[in-house]
C-alpha positions as a Python dict, from the first residue, in 0.01 Angstrom:
ca = {
    (1, 'N'): (0, 0, 0),
    (2, 'G'): (-283, -218, 136),
    (3, 'H'): (-320, -385, -204),
    (4, 'H'): (52, -470, -211),
    (5, 'K'): (34, -612, 140),
    (6, 'E'): (-266, -834, 53),
    (7, 'A'): (-94, -959, -265),
    (8, 'G'): (218, -1041, -60),
    (9, 'K'): (11, -1234, 194),
    (10, 'E'): (-162, -1438, -80),
    (11, 'E'): (176, -1516, -242),
    (12, 'S'): (320, -1632, 92),
    (13, 'K'): (12, -1854, 152),
    (14, 'R'): (44, -2003, -195),
    (15, 'R'): (414, -2076, -141),
    (16, 'S'): (353, -2223, 200),
    (17, 'Q'): (87, -2453, 56),
    (18, 'S'): (320, -2560, -224),
    (19, 'L'): (612, -2633, 12),
    (20, 'P'): (459, -2947, 172),
    (21, 'I'): (395, -3088, -171),
    (22, 'L'): (764, -3044, -243),
    (23, 'G'): (841, -3208, 87),
    (24, 'N'): (632, -3514, -3),
    (25, 'G'): (802, -3535, -342),
    (26, 'P'): (1073, -3782, -245),
    (27, 'T'): (819, -4022, -97),
    (28, 'S'): (607, -4022, -411),
    (29, 'I'): (913, -4067, -627),
    (30, 'A'): (1027, -4353, -407),
    (31, 'E'): (687, -4521, -423),
    (32, 'D'): (684, -4480, -799),
    (33, 'T'): (1034, -4619, -811),
    (34, 'I'): (933, -4912, -595),
    (35, 'S'): (631, -4988, -810),
    (36, 'L'): (834, -4968, -1130),
    (37, 'P'): (935, -5336, -1122),
    (38, 'D'): (571, -5432, -1118),
    (39, 'V'): (512, -5222, -1421),
    (40, 'V'): (812, -5356, -1610),
    (41, 'Q'): (772, -5713, -1499),
    (42, 'P'): (817, -5949, -1797),
    (43, 'S'): (559, -6180, -1913),
    (44, 'N'): (564, -6553, -1847),
    (45, 'A'): (706, -6622, -2189),
    (46, 'D'): (992, -6385, -2122),
    (47, 'K'): (1049, -6541, -1779),
    (48, 'A'): (1083, -6866, -1938),
    (49, 'T'): (1317, -6749, -2207),
    (50, 'K'): (1526, -6489, -2039),
    (51, 'P'): (1492, -6512, -1660),
    (52, 'F'): (1840, -6409, -1568),
    (53, 'N'): (1872, -6123, -1811),
    (54, 'T'): (1556, -5964, -1683),
    (55, 'V'): (1665, -5980, -1320),
    (56, 'D'): (1999, -5827, -1401),
    (57, 'K'): (1834, -5563, -1605),
    (58, 'L'): (1590, -5494, -1326),
    (59, 'N'): (1867, -5476, -1076),
    (60, 'S'): (2061, -5237, -1294),
    (61, 'E'): (1752, -5029, -1348),
    (62, 'M'): (1680, -5037, -976),
    (63, 'K'): (2027, -4918, -902),
    (64, 'E'): (1992, -4653, -1161),
    (65, 'L'): (1657, -4548, -1010),
    (66, 'V'): (1810, -4543, -664),
    (67, 'N'): (2090, -4329, -796),
    (68, 'Q'): (1838, -4104, -965),
    (69, 'E'): (1638, -4088, -643),
    (70, 'S'): (1948, -3991, -449),
    (71, 'R'): (2029, -3731, -709),
    (72, 'Y'): (1672, -3605, -708),
    (73, 'S'): (1674, -3600, -329),
    (74, 'A'): (1995, -3394, -330),
    (75, 'K'): (1850, -3164, -592),
    (76, 'L'): (1524, -3142, -397),
    (77, 'E'): (1707, -3059, -77),
    (78, 'D'): (1907, -2804, -267),
    (79, 'A'): (1585, -2669, -419),
    (80, 'E'): (1417, -2663, -76),
    (81, 'K'): (1718, -2486, 67),
    (82, 'R'): (1711, -2238, -216),
    (83, 'A'): (1334, -2202, -178),
    (84, 'S'): (1371, -2133, 197),
    (85, 'E'): (1648, -1886, 125),
    (86, 'A'): (1434, -1729, -147),
    (87, 'E'): (1139, -1718, 91),
    (88, 'T'): (1362, -1560, 357),
    (89, 'K'): (1479, -1307, 100),
    (90, 'V'): (1115, -1250, -3),
    (91, 'F'): (1017, -1190, 361),
    (92, 'E'): (1317, -959, 401),
    (93, 'L'): (1229, -779, 79),
    (94, 'R'): (865, -755, 187),
    (95, 'R'): (975, -622, 523),
    (96, 'R'): (1201, -374, 349),
    (97, 'L'): (919, -291, 107),
    (98, 'D'): (686, -233, 401),
    (99, 'D'): (951, -13, 565),
    (100, 'V'): (1000, 171, 237),
    (101, 'E'): (623, 210, 200),
    (102, 'R'): (596, 336, 559),
    (103, 'D'): (887, 573, 495),
    (104, 'A'): (723, 680, 170),
    (105, 'S'): (390, 739, 347),
    (106, 'L'): (568, 931, 623),
    (107, 'K'): (758, 1127, 363),
    (108, 'E'): (437, 1195, 176),
    (109, 'C'): (282, 1320, 500),
    (110, 'N'): (591, 1526, 567),
    (111, 'I'): (579, 1656, 211),
    (112, 'E'): (213, 1751, 255),
    (113, 'R'): (293, 1916, 586),
    (114, 'L'): (593, 2093, 431),
    (115, 'K'): (374, 2202, 140),
    (116, 'A'): (122, 2344, 386),
    (117, 'E'): (402, 2513, 579),
    (118, 'L'): (548, 2639, 251),
    (119, 'D'): (209, 2779, 150),
    (120, 'A'): (174, 2943, 491),
    (121, 'A'): (530, 3076, 464),
    (122, 'C'): (453, 3207, 114),
    (123, 'R'): (142, 3379, 244),
    (124, 'E'): (340, 3518, 535),
    (125, 'C'): (610, 3634, 291),
    (126, 'E'): (344, 3809, 86),
    (127, 'G'): (216, 3977, 401),
    (128, 'I'): (570, 4073, 497),
    (129, 'R'): (631, 4205, 147),
    (130, 'G'): (312, 4410, 173),
    (131, 'R'): (424, 4543, 511),
    (132, 'L'): (768, 4614, 368),
    (133, 'R'): (612, 4805, 81),
    (134, 'T'): (403, 4999, 334),
    (135, 'Q'): (710, 5061, 546),
    (136, 'D'): (903, 5172, 237),
    (137, 'A'): (625, 5418, 159),
    (138, 'E'): (631, 5538, 520),
    (139, 'I'): (1010, 5565, 510),
    (140, 'D'): (987, 5769, 190),
    (141, 'S'): (729, 5997, 349),
    (142, 'L'): (944, 6025, 662),
    (143, 'R'): (1249, 6104, 450),
    (144, 'L'): (1051, 6372, 269),
    (145, 'K'): (926, 6507, 598),
    (146, 'S'): (1279, 6489, 743),
    (147, 'S'): (1418, 6676, 443),
    (148, 'N'): (1147, 6940, 483),
    (149, 'Q'): (1220, 6966, 854),
    (150, 'E'): (1591, 6984, 780),
    (151, 'D'): (1525, 7270, 538),
    (152, 'E'): (1313, 7442, 800),
    (153, 'L'): (1583, 7387, 1062),
    (154, 'N'): (1848, 7520, 827),
    (155, 'L'): (1633, 7825, 760),
    (156, 'K'): (1574, 7870, 1133),
    (157, 'Y'): (1944, 7824, 1196),
    (158, 'Q'): (2028, 8087, 935),
    (159, 'N'): (1771, 8320, 1087),
    (160, 'L'): (1917, 8250, 1429),
    (161, 'E'): (2265, 8321, 1299),
    (162, 'V'): (2139, 8653, 1165),
    (163, 'E'): (1968, 8721, 1497),
    (164, 'M'): (2282, 8622, 1684),
    (165, 'L'): (2484, 8862, 1470),
    (166, 'E'): (2230, 9132, 1546),
    (167, 'L'): (2242, 9038, 1913),
    (168, 'T'): (2620, 9047, 1901),
    (169, 'E'): (2605, 9396, 1754),
    (170, 'K'): (2348, 9495, 2012),
    (171, 'L'): (2562, 9345, 2286),
    (172, 'K'): (2857, 9542, 2156),
    (173, 'D'): (2639, 9851, 2161),
    (174, 'T'): (2523, 9755, 2508),
    (175, 'R'): (2881, 9713, 2624),
    (176, 'Q'): (2969, 10044, 2470),
    (177, 'M'): (2662, 10194, 2634),
    (178, 'A'): (2761, 10033, 2963),
    (179, 'N'): (3110, 10177, 2927),
    (180, 'E'): (2959, 10514, 2846),
    (181, 'L'): (2729, 10477, 3145),
    (182, 'N'): (3027, 10391, 3361),
    (183, 'V'): (3203, 10698, 3229),
    (184, 'Q'): (2889, 10901, 3289),
    (185, 'L'): (2862, 10752, 3636),
    (186, 'V'): (3220, 10850, 3706),
    (187, 'E'): (3147, 11195, 3567),
    (188, 'A'): (2823, 11208, 3765),
    (189, 'K'): (3013, 11111, 4078),
    (190, 'A'): (3271, 11375, 4003),
    (191, 'E'): (2999, 11630, 3932),
    (192, 'A'): (2813, 11523, 4244),
    (193, 'E'): (3132, 11565, 4442),
    (194, 'T'): (3189, 11900, 4276),
    (195, 'L'): (2829, 12000, 4347),
    (196, 'R'): (2869, 11886, 4704),
    (197, 'L'): (3184, 12091, 4742),
    (198, 'E'): (3019, 12383, 4568),
    (199, 'K'): (2714, 12338, 4785),
    (200, 'E'): (2929, 12331, 5096),
    (201, 'K'): (3112, 12636, 4967),
    (202, 'L'): (2783, 12806, 4885),
    (203, 'Q'): (2646, 12708, 5223),
    (204, 'E'): (2956, 12854, 5385),
    (205, 'E'): (2931, 13163, 5169),
    (206, 'R'): (2560, 13184, 5238),
    (207, 'A'): (2623, 13144, 5607),
    (208, 'E'): (2886, 13418, 5584),
    (209, 'E'): (2650, 13632, 5380),
    (210, 'Q'): (2364, 13563, 5617),
    (211, 'K'): (2595, 13646, 5902),
    (212, 'I'): (2701, 13963, 5725),
    (213, 'I'): (2339, 14040, 5634),
    (214, 'K'): (2235, 13972, 5990),
    (215, 'E'): (2511, 14193, 6122),
    (216, 'A'): (2427, 14452, 5859),
    (217, 'L'): (2059, 14427, 5944),
    (218, 'E'): (2135, 14452, 6313),
    (219, 'L'): (2368, 14740, 6245),
    (220, 'A'): (2115, 14897, 6012),
    (221, 'L'): (1837, 14847, 6262),
    (222, 'K'): (2059, 14983, 6533),
    (223, 'E'): (2159, 15272, 6316),
    (224, 'R'): (1798, 15317, 6215),
    (225, 'S'): (1687, 15317, 6574),
    (226, 'Q'): (1967, 15558, 6652),
    (227, 'V'): (1884, 15764, 6350),
    (228, 'E'): (1515, 15755, 6434),
    (229, 'A'): (1589, 15847, 6793),
    (230, 'K'): (1822, 16117, 6680),
    (231, 'W'): (1581, 16216, 6409),
    (232, 'K'): (1294, 16230, 6652),
    (233, 'C'): (1514, 16421, 6892),
    (234, 'D'): (1635, 16659, 6631),
    (235, 'F'): (1307, 16666, 6440),
    (236, 'E'): (1144, 16886, 6686),
    (237, 'Q'): (1447, 17107, 6705),
    (238, 'L'): (1554, 17113, 6347),
    (239, 'R'): (1236, 17027, 6153),
    (240, 'T'): (1266, 17319, 5923),
    (241, 'H'): (1644, 17330, 5899),
    (242, 'H'): (1723, 16962, 5844),
    (243, 'S'): (1433, 16829, 5636),
    (244, 'D'): (1664, 16758, 5336),
    (245, 'R'): (1913, 16568, 5552),
    (246, 'E'): (1637, 16351, 5701),
    (247, 'E'): (1510, 16246, 5358),
    (248, 'H'): (1865, 16164, 5245),
    (249, 'L'): (1925, 15941, 5545),
    (250, 'M'): (1596, 15758, 5490),
    (251, 'E'): (1673, 15696, 5124),
    (252, 'D'): (2022, 15572, 5211),
    (253, 'C'): (1879, 15321, 5459),
    (254, 'E'): (1618, 15197, 5213),
    (255, 'W'): (1882, 15159, 4939),
    (256, 'K'): (2100, 14945, 5165),
    (257, 'L'): (1804, 14723, 5247),
    (258, 'R'): (1713, 14681, 4877),
    (259, 'S'): (2072, 14595, 4779),
    (260, 'M'): (2096, 14331, 5050),
    (261, 'Q'): (1761, 14180, 4942),
    (262, 'K'): (1878, 14177, 4578),
    (263, 'N'): (2204, 13998, 4663),
    (264, 'C'): (2017, 13739, 4868),
    (265, 'K'): (1768, 13686, 4587),
    (266, 'E'): (2044, 13638, 4326),
    (267, 'K'): (2222, 13385, 4543),
    (268, 'L'): (1898, 13197, 4605),
    (269, 'E'): (1827, 13191, 4230),
    (270, 'A'): (2177, 13054, 4159),
    (271, 'V'): (2125, 12780, 4419),
    (272, 'E'): (1783, 12703, 4265),
    (273, 'R'): (1937, 12675, 3916),
    (274, 'E'): (2203, 12436, 4044),
    (275, 'R'): (1933, 12233, 4222),
    (276, 'K'): (1727, 12210, 3903),
    (277, 'A'): (2037, 12108, 3701),
    (278, 'A'): (2110, 11831, 3951),
    (279, 'I'): (1746, 11716, 3936),
    (280, 'D'): (1754, 11714, 3553),
    (281, 'K'): (2077, 11517, 3552),
    (282, 'A'): (1936, 11263, 3798),
    (283, 'A'): (1620, 11230, 3584),
    (284, 'R'): (1834, 11177, 3273),
    (285, 'L'): (2038, 10909, 3449),
    (286, 'E'): (1716, 10745, 3569),
    (287, 'Q'): (1578, 10744, 3211),
    (288, 'E'): (1901, 10588, 3083),
    (289, 'N'): (1873, 10324, 3354),
    (290, 'R'): (1515, 10248, 3245),
    (291, 'N'): (1634, 10213, 2884),
    (292, 'N'): (1912, 9979, 2995),
    (293, 'M'): (1666, 9771, 3197),
    (294, 'A'): (1431, 9750, 2897),
    (295, 'E'): (1723, 9640, 2680),
    (296, 'A'): (1816, 9377, 2940),
    (297, 'I'): (1457, 9247, 2947),
    (298, 'R'): (1454, 9231, 2568),
    (299, 'L'): (1782, 9038, 2573),
    (300, 'R'): (1633, 8797, 2829),
    (301, 'S'): (1351, 8723, 2587),
    (302, 'F'): (1606, 8568, 2352),
    (303, 'E'): (1710, 8321, 2623),
    (304, 'G'): (1390, 8119, 2569),
    (305, 'E'): (1460, 8091, 2198),
    (306, 'A'): (1817, 7983, 2271),
    (307, 'T'): (1680, 7717, 2508),
    (308, 'K'): (1440, 7585, 2241),
    (309, 'L'): (1724, 7554, 1993),
    (310, 'R'): (1919, 7322, 2221),
    (311, 'G'): (1740, 7020, 2060),
    (312, 'L'): (1916, 7073, 1725),
    (313, 'T'): (2226, 6905, 1587),
    (314, 'N'): (2550, 6877, 1781),
    (315, 'D'): (2722, 7154, 1587),
    (316, 'Q'): (2427, 7382, 1640),
    (317, 'K'): (2420, 7283, 2005),
    (318, 'E'): (2787, 7371, 2047),
    (319, 'T'): (2742, 7701, 1863),
    (320, 'L'): (2433, 7784, 2065),
    (321, 'T'): (2610, 7684, 2386),
    (322, 'V'): (2894, 7925, 2310),
    (323, 'M'): (2648, 8197, 2211),
    (324, 'T'): (2434, 8130, 2518),
    (325, 'R'): (2741, 8158, 2739),
    (326, 'Q'): (2829, 8485, 2572),
    (327, 'I'): (2472, 8606, 2621),
    (328, 'D'): (2479, 8497, 2987),
    (329, 'R'): (2812, 8667, 3040),
    (330, 'L'): (2693, 8984, 2870),
    (331, 'R'): (2365, 8966, 3061),
    (332, 'N'): (2556, 8933, 3386),
    (333, 'E'): (2776, 9226, 3288),
    (334, 'L'): (2468, 9426, 3196),
    (335, 'E'): (2298, 9333, 3523),
    (336, 'D'): (2611, 9434, 3715),
    (337, 'A'): (2623, 9762, 3525),
    (338, 'S'): (2250, 9812, 3586),
    (339, 'N'): (2292, 9736, 3955),
    (340, 'K'): (2582, 9977, 3978),
    (341, 'L'): (2383, 10237, 3788),
    (342, 'E'): (2082, 10186, 4014),
    (343, 'A'): (2305, 10221, 4319),
    (344, 'E'): (2456, 10541, 4180),
    (345, 'I'): (2109, 10670, 4092),
    (346, 'V'): (1991, 10593, 4444),
    (347, 'K'): (2293, 10776, 4581),
    (348, 'A'): (2228, 11067, 4345),
    (349, 'Q'): (1861, 11074, 4445),
    (350, 'Q'): (1956, 11066, 4811),
    (351, 'L'): (2206, 11343, 4751),
    (352, 'K'): (1943, 11534, 4554),
    (353, 'T'): (1693, 11487, 4835),
    (354, 'R'): (1943, 11606, 5094),
    (355, 'C'): (2036, 11902, 4877),
    (356, 'E'): (1671, 11993, 4822),
    (357, 'Y'): (1599, 11958, 5192),
    (358, 'Q'): (1900, 12167, 5289),
    (359, 'I'): (1816, 12427, 5025),
    (360, 'C'): (1457, 12442, 5147),
    (361, 'E'): (1578, 12475, 5505),
    (362, 'K'): (1822, 12749, 5409),
    (363, 'E'): (1554, 12928, 5208),
    (364, 'R'): (1312, 12905, 5498),
    (365, 'E'): (1576, 13026, 5740),
    (366, 'A'): (1674, 13306, 5504),
    (367, 'L'): (1312, 13406, 5453),
    (368, 'N'): (1253, 13395, 5826),
    (369, 'R'): (1561, 13604, 5886),
    (370, 'I'): (1468, 13849, 5611),
}
């Protein structure tokens, strides 16, 4: 580009130096034209022979030269005009050439910059492709891991379904057991009521019997005292005559005392058997309550597993939600049944304690009376 600019400057200098020469052209031509008559002047012999012809010829030639000069001047002006126009066009073309060269240099710079950017973009694309390949490998590994986890979750879900079926069966059994316990509680209440009535009846009968025994004892003691008094009175008088009668009366009194003691002992044994039966029944109900509580605790242990499984798929969540609600409902029912059973057991134990206390009191009173 610098070489072209220097060549253009030298060409413009050369043309500018040549233009004044062209401008001085008409003057030189005119001077030459003016000096032409001197050159073509005739000799003295010709002047003598043909003076008029030479002047006419010179005049005609002068006119012709003047015409030629005018034509040359017009052509020179035209040539100068064309030269100035050509020079203007040359300057315009040089200016355009300089603009084109500047644009070309700018475009070359832009091309170099774009090439550098393209190289950087290519390198970045290679890095991105490498990262994409790495990400594809990671995605493949994640898909494999996800498939493995999905298989594990499916297996866990199947196991949970089996466990839920087992739990459902166990809950059915628990419900049935709760129903049976309710029936047993009703029966226990009925039996407790029956035992209470029987106990009251036995207490009444025992009171009557104790009253009768007391009256009989008082009567027997009275009779014995009377008999002893009479016996002592008559013993001295009728020792020899009534020895057989005295022995018979003593044996009769002892037999009555033994029979009364036997009846009291049998009744006390019957009351003791009933007390032991009530105690055994209360212990059995308490053992059943412990079993039910253990079953409830075992069912509560499945609540944690159900909570862990809430992070599964939506279908599994819905299924587990339904199953958890069923478990909660059954657990509440079981807790209610357990609470009722505990209340009934407490009532039975209280009743058993009262019965034992009353029986002990009656036994002590009976023993004291006997």
